[in-house]
Amino acid sequence: MNIDELKSTAEQIAAPQKGILAADESGPTIKKRFEPIGVESTEETRRRYREILFTTEGIERYIGGVIFYDETLRQTASDGTPFPKLLWNRGILPGIKVDKGAKALALQPGNKVTEGLDGLRDRLAEYKQLGARFAKWRAVMEIDEHDIPSDYAICANAHALARYAALCQEVDLVPIVEPEVLMDGAHDIDRCEVATSWMLARVFAELDAHGVLFEGMLLKPNMVIPGKKCPQQASVPEVAEATVRCMRRYVPAAVPGIVFLSGGQSAEDATDHLNAMNAMGEYPWQLSFSYGRALQAPVLSTWKGQEENVPAAQREFHKRCQLNGLAREGIYSRAMEAA
Ligand code: 13P
């Protein structure tokens, strides 16, 4: 484990003003994103769509890393440049989703555990050869009845995240550790805070037990937010305060950056929440973004698979990157959306 390399990679990805583009949608997920805009998911449409994102001018000011899916890491731009090289040339670090998805946890109805540890050491070595400098593993916890997520599901997911993170650091890939409490459901913000707190406490205990270097990782959590079906939605300051309280309690100061997922929030809400947290004060970690939907939804609805829409789609993408860059500094305002 090269401690200096891990630390500098993590700091580079989450440098001030910068965040991450999560473009690591699996085959079924990208199909789901393309369906509403009438685009068939083929290897070529997926390649072209990712190329539109990666070649948008000026995003390197705001994007420090891009998370790829296995297929994308092996694809090339129209001029033949491999995607990882294209990003390297722009000063953006390529990363790779390495988990194999959340599966039903045996004897724990309603709970899931993320799989993908078997053979992971070999896959990481290959991804490193292909240009990746960091990796991502996502655990998902749904909030449902009182015993979901169960203690056991939280422990099983935390253990898998720690084993993955240790394997990454063994070959100097920065692990992005993503324990996601989903915002599906009708739970209120307090229930989300309890589940998120519990998950983070377990995750850091396991990371520590596995010898993972906190300085050489990034945490990708959910924000503390009510479920989408909860009648009592929270204001922007409420989300920011609950999220910051939870992070202060459970995330060690040695972790260089917290890069939030957007989890189904609108693009504007995700930017607003990040901004409010950064406007509230100084933190031991960078507070940044690793958004999938909140960066890409406006791009997809503008592109619609039509070449003539590419310049407008790239303008939308640049705008979202820029506004999230401002939210990193706490100087975004909702009025900027109209500009
Ligand atoms: P969202 O921002 O759309 O939640 O995606 C982030 C991600 O990488 C989920 O694993």
Short mmCIF file of C-alpha atoms and ligand atoms in Angstrom, two decimals:
data_model
loop_
_atom_site.label_atom_id
_atom_site.label_comp_id
_atom_site.label_asym_id
_atom_site.label_seq_id
_atom_site.Cartn_x
_atom_site.Cartn_y
_atom_site.Cartn_z
CA MET A 1 0.00 0.00 0.00
CA ASN A 2 1.46 3.34 -1.10
CA ILE A 3 0.05 5.74 1.48
CA ASP A 4 1.20 8.91 -0.27
CA GLU A 5 -0.31 7.84 -3.59
CA LEU A 6 -3.65 6.92 -2.02
CA LYS A 7 -3.83 10.21 -0.14
CA SER A 8 -2.94 12.35 -3.12
CA THR A 9 -5.40 10.52 -5.41
CA ALA A 10 -8.24 10.96 -2.90
CA GLU A 11 -7.38 14.64 -2.44
CA GLN A 12 -7.18 15.20 -6.19
CA ILE A 13 -10.63 13.71 -6.84
CA ALA A 14 -12.29 15.80 -4.14
CA ALA A 15 -10.19 18.95 -4.58
CA PRO A 16 -11.89 22.27 -3.72
CA GLN A 17 -14.63 23.13 -6.27
CA LYS A 18 -14.50 19.61 -7.68
CA GLY A 19 -16.67 16.53 -7.42
CA ILE A 20 -17.40 13.29 -9.24
CA LEU A 21 -19.58 12.37 -12.19
CA ALA A 22 -21.12 8.94 -11.50
CA ALA A 23 -21.56 7.50 -15.01
CA ASP A 24 -21.42 3.89 -13.87
CA GLU A 25 -24.99 2.85 -14.64
CA SER A 26 -25.15 -0.90 -15.22
CA GLY A 27 -26.80 -2.33 -18.37
CA PRO A 28 -30.31 -2.54 -16.82
CA THR A 29 -30.00 0.91 -15.18
CA ILE A 30 -28.92 2.78 -18.32
CA LYS A 31 -31.77 1.04 -20.21
CA LYS A 32 -34.14 2.48 -17.58
CA ARG A 33 -32.63 5.97 -18.07
CA PHE A 34 -32.89 5.77 -21.89
CA GLU A 35 -36.47 4.46 -22.01
CA PRO A 36 -38.30 7.72 -21.10
CA ILE A 37 -36.37 9.62 -23.83
CA GLY A 38 -37.07 6.95 -26.46
CA VAL A 39 -33.49 5.79 -26.92
CA GLU A 40 -32.76 2.11 -27.40
CA SER A 41 -29.89 0.91 -25.21
CA THR A 42 -27.23 -0.54 -27.51
CA GLU A 43 -23.47 -0.64 -27.09
CA GLU A 44 -23.22 2.28 -29.55
CA THR A 45 -25.92 4.49 -27.97
CA ARG A 46 -24.34 3.94 -24.57
CA ARG A 47 -20.91 4.78 -25.99
CA ARG A 48 -22.16 7.90 -27.76
CA TYR A 49 -24.02 9.13 -24.68
CA ARG A 50 -20.96 8.75 -22.46
CA GLU A 51 -18.84 10.45 -25.11
CA ILE A 52 -21.16 13.48 -25.02
CA LEU A 53 -20.58 13.73 -21.27
CA PHE A 54 -16.82 13.16 -21.33
CA THR A 55 -16.12 15.63 -24.17
CA THR A 56 -18.10 18.54 -22.73
CA GLU A 57 -15.74 21.50 -22.71
CA GLY A 58 -14.69 23.02 -19.41
CA ILE A 59 -15.97 20.32 -17.04
CA GLU A 60 -12.46 19.58 -15.78
CA ARG A 61 -12.77 22.69 -13.59
CA TYR A 62 -15.53 21.00 -11.61
CA ILE A 63 -15.07 17.27 -12.14
CA GLY A 64 -12.13 15.52 -10.49
CA GLY A 65 -13.19 11.95 -11.24
CA VAL A 66 -15.63 9.93 -13.34
CA ILE A 67 -16.96 6.53 -12.28
CA PHE A 68 -17.21 4.09 -15.18
CA TYR A 69 -19.04 0.83 -15.65
CA ASP A 70 -16.93 -2.10 -16.93
CA GLU A 71 -18.14 -1.72 -20.53
CA THR A 72 -17.40 2.04 -20.63
CA LEU A 73 -13.85 1.65 -19.34
CA ARG A 74 -13.15 -0.45 -22.45
CA GLN A 75 -14.85 1.87 -24.96
CA THR A 76 -13.31 4.62 -27.08
CA ALA A 77 -14.27 8.10 -28.30
CA SER A 78 -15.19 8.51 -31.99
CA ASP A 79 -11.55 9.39 -32.79
CA GLY A 80 -10.36 6.10 -31.25
CA THR A 81 -9.06 7.51 -27.94
CA PRO A 82 -9.86 5.12 -25.10
CA PHE A 83 -12.24 6.81 -22.64
CA PRO A 84 -9.87 6.49 -19.66
CA LYS A 85 -7.10 8.18 -21.68
CA LEU A 86 -9.45 10.92 -22.84
CA LEU A 87 -10.18 11.77 -19.21
CA TRP A 88 -6.56 11.48 -18.09
CA ASN A 89 -5.66 14.00 -20.85
CA ARG A 90 -8.13 16.44 -19.31
CA GLY A 91 -6.83 15.98 -15.75
CA ILE A 92 -9.87 13.91 -14.67
CA LEU A 93 -9.23 10.61 -12.90
CA PRO A 94 -11.10 7.49 -14.09
CA GLY A 95 -12.73 5.19 -11.55
CA ILE A 96 -14.70 1.96 -11.80
CA LYS A 97 -17.77 0.45 -10.18
CA VAL A 98 -16.67 -2.99 -8.99
CA ASP A 99 -19.62 -4.38 -7.04
CA LYS A 100 -21.98 -6.88 -8.67
CA GLY A 101 -25.17 -5.38 -7.31
CA ALA A 102 -27.43 -5.78 -4.27
CA LYS A 103 -29.04 -9.21 -3.88
CA ALA A 104 -31.62 -10.54 -1.42
CA LEU A 105 -29.96 -11.42 1.90
CA ALA A 106 -30.77 -15.02 2.83
CA LEU A 107 -33.22 -15.46 5.73
CA GLN A 108 -33.59 -11.66 6.03
CA PRO A 109 -36.75 -10.76 4.09
CA GLY A 110 -36.67 -7.22 2.69
CA ASN A 111 -32.91 -6.83 3.30
CA LYS A 112 -30.17 -6.85 0.68
CA VAL A 113 -26.45 -7.44 0.62
CA THR A 114 -24.08 -6.33 -2.13
CA GLU A 115 -22.14 -9.10 -3.84
CA GLY A 116 -18.91 -9.11 -5.85
CA LEU A 117 -16.00 -10.02 -3.55
CA ASP A 118 -15.14 -13.30 -5.30
CA GLY A 119 -12.38 -12.68 -7.85
CA LEU A 120 -12.25 -8.99 -6.93
CA ARG A 121 -8.46 -8.93 -6.42
CA ASP A 122 -7.92 -10.03 -10.06
CA ARG A 123 -10.51 -7.63 -11.42
CA LEU A 124 -8.91 -4.72 -9.55
CA ALA A 125 -5.51 -5.55 -11.04
CA GLU A 126 -7.03 -5.49 -14.54
CA TYR A 127 -8.90 -2.22 -13.93
CA LYS A 128 -5.70 -0.61 -12.76
CA GLN A 129 -4.02 -1.68 -16.01
CA LEU A 130 -6.90 -0.11 -17.94
CA GLY A 131 -6.25 3.24 -16.24
CA ALA A 132 -8.54 3.31 -13.19
CA ARG A 133 -7.25 5.10 -10.09
CA PHE A 134 -10.24 4.58 -7.83
CA ALA A 135 -13.17 2.20 -7.39
CA LYS A 136 -16.70 2.22 -6.05
CA TRP A 137 -18.85 -0.30 -4.16
CA ARG A 138 -22.44 0.50 -3.26
CA ALA A 139 -24.42 -1.07 -0.43
CA VAL A 140 -28.16 -0.30 -0.32
CA MET A 141 -30.42 -0.17 2.68
CA GLU A 142 -34.13 0.27 2.29
CA ILE A 143 -36.13 1.69 5.21
CA ASP A 144 -39.39 -0.15 5.60
CA GLU A 145 -40.93 -1.74 8.68
CA HIS A 146 -39.18 -1.23 12.00
CA ASP A 147 -36.72 -4.08 11.51
CA ILE A 148 -35.67 -3.09 8.00
CA PRO A 149 -32.80 -2.57 7.59
CA SER A 150 -31.97 -5.25 10.14
CA ASP A 151 -28.87 -5.13 12.36
CA TYR A 152 -27.59 -8.15 10.55
CA ALA A 153 -28.02 -6.59 7.09
CA ILE A 154 -26.15 -3.48 8.22
CA CYS A 155 -23.30 -5.58 9.61
CA ALA A 156 -23.12 -7.80 6.49
CA ASN A 157 -22.96 -4.78 4.19
CA ALA A 158 -20.43 -2.96 6.36
CA HIS A 159 -18.23 -6.05 6.40
CA ALA A 160 -18.36 -6.39 2.59
CA LEU A 161 -17.57 -2.68 2.14
CA ALA A 162 -14.52 -3.05 4.38
CA ARG A 163 -13.24 -6.15 2.56
CA TYR A 164 -13.64 -4.35 -0.76
CA ALA A 165 -11.90 -1.20 0.55
CA ALA A 166 -8.92 -3.20 1.86
CA LEU A 167 -8.54 -5.02 -1.49
CA CYS A 168 -8.54 -1.65 -3.29
CA GLN A 169 -5.89 -0.10 -1.05
CA GLU A 170 -3.72 -3.20 -1.43
CA VAL A 171 -3.21 -2.14 -5.10
CA ASP A 172 -3.31 1.63 -4.46
CA LEU A 173 -6.80 2.19 -5.83
CA VAL A 174 -8.77 4.68 -3.71
CA PRO A 175 -11.97 3.02 -2.50
CA ILE A 176 -15.16 5.02 -2.58
CA VAL A 177 -17.21 3.49 0.17
CA GLU A 178 -20.92 3.92 -0.58
CA PRO A 179 -23.44 2.91 2.07
CA GLU A 180 -26.76 4.20 0.72
CA VAL A 181 -29.90 4.49 2.82
CA LEU A 182 -32.54 4.79 0.10
CA MET A 183 -35.00 7.68 -0.07
CA ASP A 184 -37.75 5.41 -1.42
CA GLY A 185 -40.54 4.89 1.11
CA ALA A 186 -42.56 7.00 3.52
CA HIS A 187 -40.14 7.31 6.47
CA ASP A 188 -39.47 10.70 8.01
CA ILE A 189 -36.13 12.50 8.27
CA ASP A 190 -35.52 11.27 11.85
CA ARG A 191 -35.78 7.64 10.79
CA CYS A 192 -33.32 8.32 7.96
CA GLU A 193 -30.92 9.91 10.46
CA VAL A 194 -31.12 6.89 12.78
CA ALA A 195 -30.49 4.40 9.94
CA THR A 196 -27.69 6.50 8.40
CA SER A 197 -25.99 6.95 11.79
CA TRP A 198 -26.16 3.28 12.55
CA MET A 199 -24.82 2.33 9.13
CA LEU A 200 -21.92 4.80 9.27
CA ALA A 201 -20.95 3.69 12.78
CA ARG A 202 -20.79 0.05 11.61
CA VAL A 203 -18.98 0.92 8.38
CA PHE A 204 -16.18 2.83 10.11
CA ALA A 205 -15.80 0.15 12.79
CA GLU A 206 -15.36 -2.48 10.05
CA LEU A 207 -13.03 -0.30 7.95
CA ASP A 208 -10.86 0.20 11.03
CA ALA A 209 -10.90 -3.52 11.88
CA HIS A 210 -9.78 -4.32 8.32
CA GLY A 211 -6.85 -1.87 8.51
CA VAL A 212 -8.23 0.50 5.88
CA LEU A 213 -6.39 3.84 5.77
CA PHE A 214 -9.01 6.54 6.30
CA GLU A 215 -6.77 9.16 4.63
CA GLY A 216 -6.79 7.12 1.41
CA MET A 217 -10.55 6.64 0.91
CA LEU A 218 -13.66 8.68 0.14
CA LEU A 219 -17.09 8.21 1.70
CA LYS A 220 -20.17 8.37 -0.55
CA PRO A 221 -23.22 8.51 1.71
CA ASN A 222 -26.83 9.56 1.24
CA MET A 223 -27.92 12.89 2.63
CA VAL A 224 -30.24 12.72 5.64
CA ILE A 225 -33.57 13.28 3.98
CA PRO A 226 -37.19 12.05 4.35
CA GLY A 227 -38.52 9.28 2.09
CA LYS A 228 -40.10 10.47 -1.15
CA LYS A 229 -43.56 9.36 0.04
CA CYS A 230 -43.29 10.98 3.46
CA PRO A 231 -46.05 13.60 3.85
CA GLN A 232 -43.69 15.74 5.94
CA GLN A 233 -40.92 16.85 3.56
CA ALA A 234 -37.93 18.73 5.00
CA SER A 235 -36.65 22.21 4.18
CA VAL A 236 -33.17 22.76 2.73
CA PRO A 237 -31.72 23.95 6.10
CA GLU A 238 -33.29 20.93 7.87
CA VAL A 239 -31.63 18.49 5.46
CA ALA A 240 -28.31 20.32 5.70
CA GLU A 241 -28.34 20.43 9.51
CA ALA A 242 -29.34 16.78 9.97
CA THR A 243 -26.78 15.61 7.40
CA VAL A 244 -23.92 17.63 8.86
CA ARG A 245 -24.80 16.51 12.41
CA CYS A 246 -24.72 12.88 11.30
CA MET A 247 -21.42 13.24 9.41
CA ARG A 248 -19.76 15.08 12.32
CA ARG A 249 -20.73 12.29 14.68
CA TYR A 250 -19.70 9.32 12.58
CA VAL A 251 -17.11 10.26 9.92
CA PRO A 252 -13.50 10.43 11.16
CA ALA A 253 -11.71 13.72 10.45
CA ALA A 254 -8.94 11.77 8.68
CA VAL A 255 -11.26 10.99 5.71
CA PRO A 256 -10.36 13.60 3.05
CA GLY A 257 -13.76 13.87 1.43
CA ILE A 258 -17.45 13.09 1.69
CA VAL A 259 -18.94 12.88 -1.80
CA PHE A 260 -22.72 12.64 -1.55
CA LEU A 261 -24.90 10.62 -3.90
CA SER A 262 -28.07 12.29 -5.17
CA GLY A 263 -30.31 9.25 -4.71
CA GLY A 264 -33.34 10.47 -6.66
CA GLN A 265 -33.37 14.12 -5.54
CA SER A 266 -34.02 16.63 -8.33
CA ALA A 267 -30.90 18.20 -9.81
CA GLU A 268 -31.77 21.54 -8.18
CA ASP A 269 -32.42 20.06 -4.72
CA ALA A 270 -29.17 18.09 -4.75
CA THR A 271 -27.23 21.28 -5.57
CA ASP A 272 -29.15 23.34 -3.01
CA HIS A 273 -28.54 20.83 -0.20
CA LEU A 274 -24.83 20.61 -0.94
CA ASN A 275 -24.63 24.39 -1.05
CA ALA A 276 -26.41 24.79 2.29
CA MET A 277 -23.99 22.41 3.99
CA ASN A 278 -20.95 24.19 2.59
CA ALA A 279 -22.41 27.58 3.51
CA MET A 280 -22.85 26.44 7.13
CA GLY A 281 -19.22 26.24 8.07
CA GLU A 282 -15.78 24.72 8.01
CA TYR A 283 -15.35 20.96 8.13
CA PRO A 284 -12.46 18.54 8.54
CA TRP A 285 -13.41 16.91 5.21
CA GLN A 286 -14.27 18.27 1.77
CA LEU A 287 -18.05 18.16 1.33
CA SER A 288 -18.64 17.34 -2.30
CA PHE A 289 -20.77 15.47 -4.81
CA SER A 290 -20.68 12.19 -6.69
CA TYR A 291 -23.94 12.57 -8.53
CA GLY A 292 -25.43 10.32 -11.18
CA ARG A 293 -29.01 11.40 -11.79
CA ALA A 294 -28.59 14.95 -10.44
CA LEU A 295 -25.90 15.67 -13.05
CA GLN A 296 -27.35 13.65 -15.91
CA ALA A 297 -31.15 14.02 -15.83
CA PRO A 298 -31.17 17.42 -17.61
CA VAL A 299 -28.62 16.12 -20.15
CA LEU A 300 -30.70 13.06 -21.03
CA SER A 301 -33.95 15.01 -21.41
CA THR A 302 -32.23 17.53 -23.70
CA TRP A 303 -30.27 15.01 -25.80
CA LYS A 304 -33.10 12.53 -26.52
CA GLY A 305 -30.75 10.52 -28.70
CA GLN A 306 -30.66 13.24 -31.41
CA GLU A 307 -27.30 14.48 -32.74
CA GLU A 308 -28.67 17.99 -33.32
CA ASN A 309 -29.35 18.25 -29.57
CA VAL A 310 -25.77 17.47 -28.53
CA PRO A 311 -24.56 21.10 -28.11
CA ALA A 312 -27.61 21.96 -25.95
CA ALA A 313 -27.19 18.75 -23.91
CA GLN A 314 -23.53 19.61 -23.29
CA ARG A 315 -24.52 23.12 -22.19
CA GLU A 316 -26.92 21.56 -19.65
CA PHE A 317 -24.19 19.27 -18.39
CA HIS A 318 -21.69 22.11 -18.07
CA LYS A 319 -24.26 24.18 -16.20
CA ARG A 320 -24.92 21.41 -13.64
CA CYS A 321 -21.19 20.87 -13.11
CA GLN A 322 -20.62 24.60 -12.69
CA LEU A 323 -23.54 25.07 -10.26
CA ASN A 324 -22.37 22.15 -8.14
CA GLY A 325 -18.88 23.68 -8.23
CA LEU A 326 -20.40 26.85 -6.74
CA ALA A 327 -22.30 24.72 -4.18
CA ARG A 328 -18.91 23.31 -3.12
CA GLU A 329 -18.07 26.86 -2.01
CA GLY A 330 -21.50 27.62 -0.54
CA ILE A 331 -22.12 30.43 -3.04
CA TYR A 332 -24.87 28.89 -5.21
CA SER A 333 -28.37 30.34 -5.21
CA ARG A 334 -31.55 28.94 -6.73
CA ALA A 335 -31.86 32.12 -8.83
CA MET A 336 -28.81 30.97 -10.82
CA GLU A 337 -30.90 28.14 -12.27
CA ALA A 338 -32.69 30.61 -14.55
CA ALA A 339 -29.46 31.98 -16.06
P1 13P B 1 -27.26 8.98 -7.93
O1 13P B 1 -26.57 10.31 -7.69
O2 13P B 1 -28.18 8.99 -9.10
O3 13P B 1 -27.85 8.42 -6.67
O4 13P B 1 -26.11 7.97 -8.38
C1 13P B 1 -24.95 7.90 -7.67
C2 13P B 1 -24.44 6.53 -7.68
O5 13P B 1 -23.31 6.29 -8.05
C3 13P B 1 -25.30 5.46 -7.18
O6 13P B 1 -24.52 4.35 -6.91
#
